[in-house]
mmJSON file of the N, C-alpha and C atoms, coordinates in Angstrom:
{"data_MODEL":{"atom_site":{
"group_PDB":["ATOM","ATOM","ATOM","ATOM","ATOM","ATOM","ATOM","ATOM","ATOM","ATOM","ATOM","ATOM","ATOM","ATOM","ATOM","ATOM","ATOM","ATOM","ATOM","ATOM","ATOM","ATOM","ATOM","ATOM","ATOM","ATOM","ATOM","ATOM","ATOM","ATOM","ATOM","ATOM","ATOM","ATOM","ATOM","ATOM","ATOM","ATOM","ATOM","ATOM","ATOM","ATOM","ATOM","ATOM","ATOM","ATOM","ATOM","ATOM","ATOM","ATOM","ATOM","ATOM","ATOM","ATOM","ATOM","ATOM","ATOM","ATOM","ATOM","ATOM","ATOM","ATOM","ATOM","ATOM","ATOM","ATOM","ATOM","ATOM","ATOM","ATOM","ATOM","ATOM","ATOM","ATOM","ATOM","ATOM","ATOM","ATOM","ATOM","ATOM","ATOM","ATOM","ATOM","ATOM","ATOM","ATOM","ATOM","ATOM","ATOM","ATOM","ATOM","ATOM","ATOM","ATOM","ATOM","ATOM","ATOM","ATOM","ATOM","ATOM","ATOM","ATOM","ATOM","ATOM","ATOM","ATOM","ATOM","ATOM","ATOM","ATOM","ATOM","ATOM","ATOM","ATOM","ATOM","ATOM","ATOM","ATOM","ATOM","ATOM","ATOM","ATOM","ATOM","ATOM","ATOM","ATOM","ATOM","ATOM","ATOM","ATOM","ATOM","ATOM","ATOM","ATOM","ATOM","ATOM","ATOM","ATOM","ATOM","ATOM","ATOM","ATOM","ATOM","ATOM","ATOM","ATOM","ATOM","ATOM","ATOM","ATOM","ATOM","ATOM","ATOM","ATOM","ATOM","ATOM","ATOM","ATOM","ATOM","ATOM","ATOM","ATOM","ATOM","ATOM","ATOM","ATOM","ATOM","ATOM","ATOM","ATOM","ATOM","ATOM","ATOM","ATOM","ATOM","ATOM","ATOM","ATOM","ATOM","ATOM","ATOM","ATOM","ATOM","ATOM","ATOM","ATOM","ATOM","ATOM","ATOM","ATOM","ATOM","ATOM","ATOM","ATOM","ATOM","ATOM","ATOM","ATOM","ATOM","ATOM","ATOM","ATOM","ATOM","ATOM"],
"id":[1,2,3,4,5,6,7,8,9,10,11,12,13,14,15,16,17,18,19,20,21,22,23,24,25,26,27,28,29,30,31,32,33,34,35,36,37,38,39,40,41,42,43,44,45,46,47,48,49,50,51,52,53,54,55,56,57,58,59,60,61,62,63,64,65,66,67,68,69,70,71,72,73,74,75,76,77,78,79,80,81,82,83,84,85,86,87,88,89,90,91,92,93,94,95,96,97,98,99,100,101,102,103,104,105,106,107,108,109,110,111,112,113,114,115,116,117,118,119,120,121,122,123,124,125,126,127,128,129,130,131,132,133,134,135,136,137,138,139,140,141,142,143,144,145,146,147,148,149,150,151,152,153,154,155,156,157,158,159,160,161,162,163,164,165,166,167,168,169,170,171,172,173,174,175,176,177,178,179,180,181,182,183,184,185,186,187,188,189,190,191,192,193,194,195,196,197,198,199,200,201,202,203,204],
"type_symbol":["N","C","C","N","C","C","N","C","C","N","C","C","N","C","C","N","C","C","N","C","C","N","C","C","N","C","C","N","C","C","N","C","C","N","C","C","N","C","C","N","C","C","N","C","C","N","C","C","N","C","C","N","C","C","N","C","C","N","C","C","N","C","C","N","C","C","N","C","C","N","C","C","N","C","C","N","C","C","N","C","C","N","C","C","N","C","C","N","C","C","N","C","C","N","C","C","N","C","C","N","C","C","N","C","C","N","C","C","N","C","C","N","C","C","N","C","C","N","C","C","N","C","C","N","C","C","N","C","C","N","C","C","N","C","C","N","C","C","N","C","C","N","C","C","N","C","C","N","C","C","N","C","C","N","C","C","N","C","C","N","C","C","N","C","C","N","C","C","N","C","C","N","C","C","N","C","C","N","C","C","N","C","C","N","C","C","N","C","C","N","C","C","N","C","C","N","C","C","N","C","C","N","C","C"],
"label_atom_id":["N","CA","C","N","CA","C","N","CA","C","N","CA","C","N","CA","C","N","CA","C","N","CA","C","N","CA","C","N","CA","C","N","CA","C","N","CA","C","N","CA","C","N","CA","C","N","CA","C","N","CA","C","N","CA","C","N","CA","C","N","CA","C","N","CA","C","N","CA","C","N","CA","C","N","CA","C","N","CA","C","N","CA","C","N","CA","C","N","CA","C","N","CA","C","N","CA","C","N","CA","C","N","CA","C","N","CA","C","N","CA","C","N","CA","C","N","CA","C","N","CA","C","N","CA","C","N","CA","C","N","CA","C","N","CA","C","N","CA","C","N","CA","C","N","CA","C","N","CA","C","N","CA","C","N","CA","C","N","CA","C","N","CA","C","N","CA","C","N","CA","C","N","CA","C","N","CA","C","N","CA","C","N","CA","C","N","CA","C","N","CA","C","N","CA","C","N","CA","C","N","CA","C","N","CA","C","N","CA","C","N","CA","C","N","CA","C","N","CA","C","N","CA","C","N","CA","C","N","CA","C","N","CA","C","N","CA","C"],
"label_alt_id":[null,null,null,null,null,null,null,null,null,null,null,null,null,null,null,null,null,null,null,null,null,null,null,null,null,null,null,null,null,null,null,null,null,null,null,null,null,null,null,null,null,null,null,null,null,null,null,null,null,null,null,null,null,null,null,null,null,null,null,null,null,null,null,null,null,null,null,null,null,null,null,null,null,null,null,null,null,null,null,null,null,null,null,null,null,null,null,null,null,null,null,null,null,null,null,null,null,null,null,null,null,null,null,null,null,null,null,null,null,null,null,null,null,null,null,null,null,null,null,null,null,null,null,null,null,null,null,null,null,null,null,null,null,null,null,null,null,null,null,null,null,null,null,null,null,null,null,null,null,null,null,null,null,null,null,null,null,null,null,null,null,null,null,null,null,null,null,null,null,null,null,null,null,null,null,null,null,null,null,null,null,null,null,null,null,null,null,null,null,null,null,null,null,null,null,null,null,null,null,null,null,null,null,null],
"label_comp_id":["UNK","UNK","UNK","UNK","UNK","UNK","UNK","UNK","UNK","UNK","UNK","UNK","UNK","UNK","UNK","UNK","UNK","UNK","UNK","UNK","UNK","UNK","UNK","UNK","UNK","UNK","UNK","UNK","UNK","UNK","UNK","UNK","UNK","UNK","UNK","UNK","UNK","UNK","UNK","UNK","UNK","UNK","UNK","UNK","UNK","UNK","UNK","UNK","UNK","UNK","UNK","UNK","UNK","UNK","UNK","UNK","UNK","UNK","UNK","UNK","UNK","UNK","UNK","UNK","UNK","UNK","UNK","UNK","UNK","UNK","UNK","UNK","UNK","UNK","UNK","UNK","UNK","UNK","UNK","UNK","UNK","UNK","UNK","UNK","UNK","UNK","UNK","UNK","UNK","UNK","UNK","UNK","UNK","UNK","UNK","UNK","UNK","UNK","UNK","UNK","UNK","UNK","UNK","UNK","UNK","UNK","UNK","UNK","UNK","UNK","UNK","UNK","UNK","UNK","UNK","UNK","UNK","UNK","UNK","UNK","UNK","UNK","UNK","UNK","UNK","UNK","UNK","UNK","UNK","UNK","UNK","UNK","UNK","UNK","UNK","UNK","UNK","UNK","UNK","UNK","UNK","UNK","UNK","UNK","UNK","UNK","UNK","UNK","UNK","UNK","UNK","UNK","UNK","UNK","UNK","UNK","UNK","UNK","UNK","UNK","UNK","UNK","UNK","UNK","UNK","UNK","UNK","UNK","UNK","UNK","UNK","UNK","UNK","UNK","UNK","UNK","UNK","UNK","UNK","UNK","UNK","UNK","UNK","UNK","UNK","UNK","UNK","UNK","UNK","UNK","UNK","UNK","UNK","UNK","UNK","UNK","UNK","UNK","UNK","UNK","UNK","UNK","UNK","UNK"],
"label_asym_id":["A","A","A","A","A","A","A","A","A","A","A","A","A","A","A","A","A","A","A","A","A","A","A","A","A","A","A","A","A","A","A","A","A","A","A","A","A","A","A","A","A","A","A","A","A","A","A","A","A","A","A","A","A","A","A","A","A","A","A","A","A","A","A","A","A","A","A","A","A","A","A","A","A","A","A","A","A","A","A","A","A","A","A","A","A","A","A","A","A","A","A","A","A","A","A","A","A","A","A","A","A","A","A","A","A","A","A","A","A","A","A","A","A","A","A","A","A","A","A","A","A","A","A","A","A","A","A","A","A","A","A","A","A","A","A","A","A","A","A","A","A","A","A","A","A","A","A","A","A","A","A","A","A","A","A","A","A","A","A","A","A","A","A","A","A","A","A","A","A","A","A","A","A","A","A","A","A","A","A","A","A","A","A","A","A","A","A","A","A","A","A","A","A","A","A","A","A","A","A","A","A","A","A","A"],
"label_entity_id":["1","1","1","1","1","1","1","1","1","1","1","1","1","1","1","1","1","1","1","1","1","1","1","1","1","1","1","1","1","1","1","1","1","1","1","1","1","1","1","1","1","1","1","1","1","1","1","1","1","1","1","1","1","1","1","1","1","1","1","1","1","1","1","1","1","1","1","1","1","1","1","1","1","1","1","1","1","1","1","1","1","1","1","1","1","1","1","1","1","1","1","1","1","1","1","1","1","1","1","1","1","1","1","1","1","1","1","1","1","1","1","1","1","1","1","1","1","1","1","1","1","1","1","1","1","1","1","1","1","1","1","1","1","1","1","1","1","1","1","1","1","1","1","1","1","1","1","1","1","1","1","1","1","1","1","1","1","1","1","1","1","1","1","1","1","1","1","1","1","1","1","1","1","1","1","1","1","1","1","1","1","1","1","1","1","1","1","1","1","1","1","1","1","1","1","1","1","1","1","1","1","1","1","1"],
"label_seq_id":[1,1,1,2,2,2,3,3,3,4,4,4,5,5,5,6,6,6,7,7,7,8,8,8,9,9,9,10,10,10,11,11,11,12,12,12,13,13,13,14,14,14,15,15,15,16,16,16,17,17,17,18,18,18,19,19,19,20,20,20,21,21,21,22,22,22,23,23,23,24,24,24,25,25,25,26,26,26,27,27,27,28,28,28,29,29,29,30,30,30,31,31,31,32,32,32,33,33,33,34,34,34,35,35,35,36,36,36,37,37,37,38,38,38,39,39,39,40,40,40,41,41,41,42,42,42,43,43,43,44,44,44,45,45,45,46,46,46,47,47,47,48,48,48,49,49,49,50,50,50,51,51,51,52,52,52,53,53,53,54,54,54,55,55,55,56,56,56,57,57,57,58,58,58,59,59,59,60,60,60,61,61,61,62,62,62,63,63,63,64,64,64,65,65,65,66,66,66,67,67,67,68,68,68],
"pdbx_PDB_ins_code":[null,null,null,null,null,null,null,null,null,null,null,null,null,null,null,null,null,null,null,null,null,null,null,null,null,null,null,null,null,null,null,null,null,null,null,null,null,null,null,null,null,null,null,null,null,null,null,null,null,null,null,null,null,null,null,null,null,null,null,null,null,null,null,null,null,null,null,null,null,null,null,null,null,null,null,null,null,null,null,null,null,null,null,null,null,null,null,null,null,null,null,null,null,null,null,null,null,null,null,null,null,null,null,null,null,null,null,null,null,null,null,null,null,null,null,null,null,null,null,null,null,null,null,null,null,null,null,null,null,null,null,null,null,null,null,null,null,null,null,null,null,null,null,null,null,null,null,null,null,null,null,null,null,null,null,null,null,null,null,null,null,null,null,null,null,null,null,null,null,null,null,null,null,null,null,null,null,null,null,null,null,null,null,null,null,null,null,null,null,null,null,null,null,null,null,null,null,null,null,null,null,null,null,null],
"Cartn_x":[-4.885,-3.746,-3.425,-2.195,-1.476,-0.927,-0.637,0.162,1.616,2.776,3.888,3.629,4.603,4.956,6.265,7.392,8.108,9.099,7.773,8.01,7.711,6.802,6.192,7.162,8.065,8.642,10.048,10.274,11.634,12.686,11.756,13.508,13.384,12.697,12.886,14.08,14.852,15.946,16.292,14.809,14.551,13.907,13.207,12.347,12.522,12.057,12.103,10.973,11.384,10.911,9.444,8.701,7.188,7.523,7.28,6.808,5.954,6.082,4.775,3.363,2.991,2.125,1.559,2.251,2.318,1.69,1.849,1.655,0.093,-0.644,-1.634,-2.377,-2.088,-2.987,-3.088,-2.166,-2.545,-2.584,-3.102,-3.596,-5.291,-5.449,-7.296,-7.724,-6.801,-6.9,-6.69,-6.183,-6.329,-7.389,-7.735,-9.392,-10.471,-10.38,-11.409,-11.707,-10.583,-10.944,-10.218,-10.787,-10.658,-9.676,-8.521,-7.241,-7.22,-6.884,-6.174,-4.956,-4.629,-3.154,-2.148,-0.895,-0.095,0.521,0.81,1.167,2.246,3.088,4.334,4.0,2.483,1.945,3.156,3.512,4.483,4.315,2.597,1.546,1.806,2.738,2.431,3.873,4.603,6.094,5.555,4.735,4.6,4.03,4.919,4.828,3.055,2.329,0.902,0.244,0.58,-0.278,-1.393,-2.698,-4.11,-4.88,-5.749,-7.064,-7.657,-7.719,-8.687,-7.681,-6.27,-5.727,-6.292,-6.486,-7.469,-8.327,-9.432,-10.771,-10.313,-8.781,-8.143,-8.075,-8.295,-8.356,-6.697,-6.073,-4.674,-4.175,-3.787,-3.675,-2.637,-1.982,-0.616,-0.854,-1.696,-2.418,-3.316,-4.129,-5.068,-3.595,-2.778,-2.066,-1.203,-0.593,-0.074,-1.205,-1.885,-3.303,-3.464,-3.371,-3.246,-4.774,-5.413,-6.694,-7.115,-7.743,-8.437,-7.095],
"Cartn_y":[-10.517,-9.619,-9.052,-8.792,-8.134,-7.089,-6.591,-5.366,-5.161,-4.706,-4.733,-3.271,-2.965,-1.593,-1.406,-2.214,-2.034,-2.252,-2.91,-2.867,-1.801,-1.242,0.465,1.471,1.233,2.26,2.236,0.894,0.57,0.065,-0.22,-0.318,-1.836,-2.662,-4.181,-4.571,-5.304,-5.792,-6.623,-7.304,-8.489,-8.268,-7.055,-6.959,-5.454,-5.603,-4.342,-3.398,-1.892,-0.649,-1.201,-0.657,-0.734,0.562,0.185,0.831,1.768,3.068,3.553,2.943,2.312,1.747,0.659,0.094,-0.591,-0.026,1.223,1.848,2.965,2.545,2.986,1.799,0.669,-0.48,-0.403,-0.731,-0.516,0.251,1.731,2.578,2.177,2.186,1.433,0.107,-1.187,-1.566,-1.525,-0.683,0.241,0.346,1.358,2.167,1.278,0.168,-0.281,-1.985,-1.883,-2.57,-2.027,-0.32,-0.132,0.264,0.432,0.5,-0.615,-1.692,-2.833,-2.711,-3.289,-3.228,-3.801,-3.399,-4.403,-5.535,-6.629,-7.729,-8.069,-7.181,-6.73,-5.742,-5.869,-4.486,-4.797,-3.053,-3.464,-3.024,-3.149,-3.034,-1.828,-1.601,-1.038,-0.041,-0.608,0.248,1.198,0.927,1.786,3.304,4.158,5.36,6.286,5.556,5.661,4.394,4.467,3.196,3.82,3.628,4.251,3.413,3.58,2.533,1.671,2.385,2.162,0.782,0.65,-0.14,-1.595,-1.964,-3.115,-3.474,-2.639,-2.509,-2.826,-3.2,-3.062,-1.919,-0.582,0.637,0.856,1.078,1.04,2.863,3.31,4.734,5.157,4.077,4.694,4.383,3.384,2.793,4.23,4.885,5.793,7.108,7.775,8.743,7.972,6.843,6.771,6.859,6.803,7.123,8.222,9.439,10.924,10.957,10.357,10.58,11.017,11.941,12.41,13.421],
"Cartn_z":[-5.658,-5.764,-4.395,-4.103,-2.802,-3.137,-2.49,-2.611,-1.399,-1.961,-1.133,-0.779,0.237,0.736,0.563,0.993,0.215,-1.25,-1.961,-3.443,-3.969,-3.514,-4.08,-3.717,-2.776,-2.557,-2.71,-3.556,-3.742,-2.916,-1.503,-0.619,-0.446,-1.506,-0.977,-1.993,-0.971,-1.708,-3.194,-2.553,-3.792,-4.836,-4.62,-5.736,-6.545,-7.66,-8.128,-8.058,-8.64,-7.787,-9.144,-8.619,-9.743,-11.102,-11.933,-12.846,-13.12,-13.693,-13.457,-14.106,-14.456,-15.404,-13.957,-13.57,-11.946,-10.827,-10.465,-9.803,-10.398,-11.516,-11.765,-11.661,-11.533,-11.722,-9.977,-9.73,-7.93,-7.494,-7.686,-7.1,-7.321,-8.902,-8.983,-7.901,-7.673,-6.848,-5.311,-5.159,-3.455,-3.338,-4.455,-3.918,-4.135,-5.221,-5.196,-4.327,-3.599,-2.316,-0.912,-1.164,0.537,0.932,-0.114,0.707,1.591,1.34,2.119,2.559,3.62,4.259,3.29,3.631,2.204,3.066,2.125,2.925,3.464,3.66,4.588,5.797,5.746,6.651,8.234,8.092,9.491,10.953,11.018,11.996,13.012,14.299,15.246,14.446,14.057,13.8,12.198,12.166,10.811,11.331,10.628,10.897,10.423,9.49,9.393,10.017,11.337,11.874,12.638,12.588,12.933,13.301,14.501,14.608,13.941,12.407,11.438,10.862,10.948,10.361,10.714,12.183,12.638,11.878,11.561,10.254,9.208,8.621,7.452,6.603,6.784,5.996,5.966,5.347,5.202,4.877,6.078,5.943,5.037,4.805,4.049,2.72,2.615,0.972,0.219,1.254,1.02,0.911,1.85,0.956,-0.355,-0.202,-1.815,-3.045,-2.791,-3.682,-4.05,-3.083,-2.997,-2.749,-2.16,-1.85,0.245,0.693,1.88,1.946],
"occupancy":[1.0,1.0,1.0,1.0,1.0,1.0,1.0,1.0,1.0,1.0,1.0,1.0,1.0,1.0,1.0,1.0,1.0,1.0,1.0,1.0,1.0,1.0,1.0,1.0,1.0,1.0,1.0,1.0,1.0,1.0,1.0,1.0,1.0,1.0,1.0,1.0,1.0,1.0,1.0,1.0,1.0,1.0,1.0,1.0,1.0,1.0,1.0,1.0,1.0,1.0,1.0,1.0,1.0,1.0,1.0,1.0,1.0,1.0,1.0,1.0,1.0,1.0,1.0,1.0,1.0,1.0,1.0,1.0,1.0,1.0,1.0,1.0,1.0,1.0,1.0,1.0,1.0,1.0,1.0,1.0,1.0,1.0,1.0,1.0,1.0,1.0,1.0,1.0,1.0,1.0,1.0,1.0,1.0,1.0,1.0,1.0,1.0,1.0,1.0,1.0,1.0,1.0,1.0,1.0,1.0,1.0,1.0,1.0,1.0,1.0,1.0,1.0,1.0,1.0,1.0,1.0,1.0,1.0,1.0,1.0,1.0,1.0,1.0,1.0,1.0,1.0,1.0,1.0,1.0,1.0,1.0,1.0,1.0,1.0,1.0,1.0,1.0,1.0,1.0,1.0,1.0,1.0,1.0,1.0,1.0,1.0,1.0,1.0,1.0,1.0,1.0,1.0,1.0,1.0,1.0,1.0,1.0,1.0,1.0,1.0,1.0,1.0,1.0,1.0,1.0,1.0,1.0,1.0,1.0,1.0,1.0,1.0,1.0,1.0,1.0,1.0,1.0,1.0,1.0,1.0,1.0,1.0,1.0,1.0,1.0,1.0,1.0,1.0,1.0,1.0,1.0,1.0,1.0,1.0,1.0,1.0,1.0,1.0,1.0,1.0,1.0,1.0,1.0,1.0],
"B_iso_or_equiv":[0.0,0.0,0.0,0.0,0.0,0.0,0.0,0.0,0.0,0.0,0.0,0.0,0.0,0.0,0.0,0.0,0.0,0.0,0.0,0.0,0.0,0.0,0.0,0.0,0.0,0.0,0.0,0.0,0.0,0.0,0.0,0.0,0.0,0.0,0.0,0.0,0.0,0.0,0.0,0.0,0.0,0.0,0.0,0.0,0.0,0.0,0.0,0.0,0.0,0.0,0.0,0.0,0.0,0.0,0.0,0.0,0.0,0.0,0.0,0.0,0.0,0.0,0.0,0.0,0.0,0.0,0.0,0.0,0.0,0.0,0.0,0.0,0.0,0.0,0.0,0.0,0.0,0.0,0.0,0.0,0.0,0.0,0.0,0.0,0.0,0.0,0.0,0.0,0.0,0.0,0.0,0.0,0.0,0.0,0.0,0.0,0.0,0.0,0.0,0.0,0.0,0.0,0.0,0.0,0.0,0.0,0.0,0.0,0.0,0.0,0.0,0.0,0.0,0.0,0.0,0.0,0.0,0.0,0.0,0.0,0.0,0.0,0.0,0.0,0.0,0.0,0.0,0.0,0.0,0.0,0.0,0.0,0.0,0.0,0.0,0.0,0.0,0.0,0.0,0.0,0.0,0.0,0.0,0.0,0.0,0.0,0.0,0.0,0.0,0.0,0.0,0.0,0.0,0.0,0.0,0.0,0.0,0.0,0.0,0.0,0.0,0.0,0.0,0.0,0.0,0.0,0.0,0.0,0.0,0.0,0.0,0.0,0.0,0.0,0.0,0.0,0.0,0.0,0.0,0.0,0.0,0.0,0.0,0.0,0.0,0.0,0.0,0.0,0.0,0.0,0.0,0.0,0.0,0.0,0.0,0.0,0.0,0.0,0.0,0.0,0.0,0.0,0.0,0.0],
"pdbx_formal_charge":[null,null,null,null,null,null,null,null,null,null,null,null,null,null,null,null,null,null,null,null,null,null,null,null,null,null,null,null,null,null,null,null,null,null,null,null,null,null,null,null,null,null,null,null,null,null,null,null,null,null,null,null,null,null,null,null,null,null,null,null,null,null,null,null,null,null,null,null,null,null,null,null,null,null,null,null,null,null,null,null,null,null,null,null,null,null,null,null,null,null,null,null,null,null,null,null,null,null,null,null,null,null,null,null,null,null,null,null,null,null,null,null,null,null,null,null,null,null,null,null,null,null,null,null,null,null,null,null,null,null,null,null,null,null,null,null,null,null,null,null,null,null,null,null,null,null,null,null,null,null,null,null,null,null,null,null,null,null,null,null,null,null,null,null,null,null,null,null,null,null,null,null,null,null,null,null,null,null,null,null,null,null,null,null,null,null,null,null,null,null,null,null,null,null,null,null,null,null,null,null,null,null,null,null],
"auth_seq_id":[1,1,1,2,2,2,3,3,3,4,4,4,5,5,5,6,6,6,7,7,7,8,8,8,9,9,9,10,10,10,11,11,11,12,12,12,13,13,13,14,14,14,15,15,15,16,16,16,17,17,17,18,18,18,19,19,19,20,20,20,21,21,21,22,22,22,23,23,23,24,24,24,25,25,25,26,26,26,27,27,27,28,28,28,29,29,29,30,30,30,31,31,31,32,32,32,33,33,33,34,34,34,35,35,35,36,36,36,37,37,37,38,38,38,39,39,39,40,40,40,41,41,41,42,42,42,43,43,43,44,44,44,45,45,45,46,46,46,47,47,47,48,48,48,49,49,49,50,50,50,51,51,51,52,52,52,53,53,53,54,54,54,55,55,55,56,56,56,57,57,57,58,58,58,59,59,59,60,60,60,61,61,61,62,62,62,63,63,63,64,64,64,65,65,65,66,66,66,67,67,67,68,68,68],
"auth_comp_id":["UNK","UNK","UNK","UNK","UNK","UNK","UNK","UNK","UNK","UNK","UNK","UNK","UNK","UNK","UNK","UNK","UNK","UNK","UNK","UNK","UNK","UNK","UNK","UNK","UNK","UNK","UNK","UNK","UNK","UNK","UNK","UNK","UNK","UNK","UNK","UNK","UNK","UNK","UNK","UNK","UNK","UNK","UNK","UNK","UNK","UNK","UNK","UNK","UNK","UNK","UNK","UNK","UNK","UNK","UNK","UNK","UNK","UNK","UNK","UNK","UNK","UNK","UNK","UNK","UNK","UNK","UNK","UNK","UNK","UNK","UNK","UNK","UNK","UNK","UNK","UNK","UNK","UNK","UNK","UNK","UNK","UNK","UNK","UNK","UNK","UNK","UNK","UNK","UNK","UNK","UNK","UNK","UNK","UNK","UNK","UNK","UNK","UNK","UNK","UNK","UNK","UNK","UNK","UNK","UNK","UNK","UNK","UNK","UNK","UNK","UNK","UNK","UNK","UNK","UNK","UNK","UNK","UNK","UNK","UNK","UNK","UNK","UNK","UNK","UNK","UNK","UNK","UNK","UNK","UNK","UNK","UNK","UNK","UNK","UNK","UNK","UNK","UNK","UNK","UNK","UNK","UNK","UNK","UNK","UNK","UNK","UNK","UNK","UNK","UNK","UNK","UNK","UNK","UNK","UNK","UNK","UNK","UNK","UNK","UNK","UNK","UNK","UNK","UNK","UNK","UNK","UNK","UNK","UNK","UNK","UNK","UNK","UNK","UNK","UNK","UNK","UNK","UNK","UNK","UNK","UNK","UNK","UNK","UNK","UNK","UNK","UNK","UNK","UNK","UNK","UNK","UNK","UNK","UNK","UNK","UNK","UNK","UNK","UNK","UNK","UNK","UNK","UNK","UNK"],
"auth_asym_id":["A","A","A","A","A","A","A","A","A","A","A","A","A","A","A","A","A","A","A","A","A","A","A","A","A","A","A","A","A","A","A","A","A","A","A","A","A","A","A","A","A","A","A","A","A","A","A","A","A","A","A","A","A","A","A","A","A","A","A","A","A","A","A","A","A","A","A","A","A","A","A","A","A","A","A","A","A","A","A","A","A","A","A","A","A","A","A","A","A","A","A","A","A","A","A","A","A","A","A","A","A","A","A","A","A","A","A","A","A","A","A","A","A","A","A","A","A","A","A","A","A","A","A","A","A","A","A","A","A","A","A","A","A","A","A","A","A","A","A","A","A","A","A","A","A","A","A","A","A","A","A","A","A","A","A","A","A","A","A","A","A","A","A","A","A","A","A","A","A","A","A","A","A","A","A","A","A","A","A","A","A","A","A","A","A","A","A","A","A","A","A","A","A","A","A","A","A","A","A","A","A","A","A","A"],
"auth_atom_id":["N","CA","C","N","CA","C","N","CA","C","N","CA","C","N","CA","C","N","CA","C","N","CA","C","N","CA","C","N","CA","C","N","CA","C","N","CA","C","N","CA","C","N","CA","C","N","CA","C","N","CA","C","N","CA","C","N","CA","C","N","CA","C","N","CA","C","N","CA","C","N","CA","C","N","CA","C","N","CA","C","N","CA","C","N","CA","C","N","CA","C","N","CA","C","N","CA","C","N","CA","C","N","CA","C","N","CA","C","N","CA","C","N","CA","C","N","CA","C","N","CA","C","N","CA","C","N","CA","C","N","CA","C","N","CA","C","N","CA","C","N","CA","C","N","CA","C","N","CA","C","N","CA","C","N","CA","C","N","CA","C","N","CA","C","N","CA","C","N","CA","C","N","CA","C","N","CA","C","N","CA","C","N","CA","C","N","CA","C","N","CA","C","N","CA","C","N","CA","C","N","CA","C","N","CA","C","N","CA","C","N","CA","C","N","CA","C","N","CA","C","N","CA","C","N","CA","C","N","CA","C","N","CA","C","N","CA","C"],
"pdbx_PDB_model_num":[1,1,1,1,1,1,1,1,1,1,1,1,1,1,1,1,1,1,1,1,1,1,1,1,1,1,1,1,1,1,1,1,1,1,1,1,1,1,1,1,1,1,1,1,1,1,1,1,1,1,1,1,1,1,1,1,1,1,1,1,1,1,1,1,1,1,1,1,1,1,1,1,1,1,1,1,1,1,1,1,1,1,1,1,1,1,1,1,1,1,1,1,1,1,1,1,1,1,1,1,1,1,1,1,1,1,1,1,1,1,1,1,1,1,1,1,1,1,1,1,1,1,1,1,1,1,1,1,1,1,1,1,1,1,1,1,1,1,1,1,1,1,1,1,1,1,1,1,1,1,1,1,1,1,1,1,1,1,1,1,1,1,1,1,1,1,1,1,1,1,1,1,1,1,1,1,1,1,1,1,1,1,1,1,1,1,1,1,1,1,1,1,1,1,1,1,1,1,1,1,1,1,1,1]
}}}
């Protein structure tokens, strides 16, 4: 499984906004692998872009979570 960034947040053109029911299944899978980057990760231009993102810890995965 992957995860979009902007499918979660609605602004992808092509796809639709998640569901809430969607957005509880991939929040359990965030946390329980780490907060992974999403696969649109938009590396240096992303406004939560952090060291840790290299390591794959995905800072923006961990606040949509509402977790630290």
């Amino acid at each position: 499984m992957k995860w979009y960034l902007m499918r979660w947040t609605g602004l992808s053109p092509d796809k639709k906004p998640m569901t809430p029911k969607e957005m509880v299944d991939a929040i359990k899978f965030l946390r329980r692998n780490n907060y992974p980057k999403p696969a649109d990760c938009l590396k240096e231009k992303c406004d939560g872009y952090r060291p840790a993102c290299g390591l794959g810890v995905c800072y923006v995965a961990v606040k949509l979570c509402g977790d630290f």
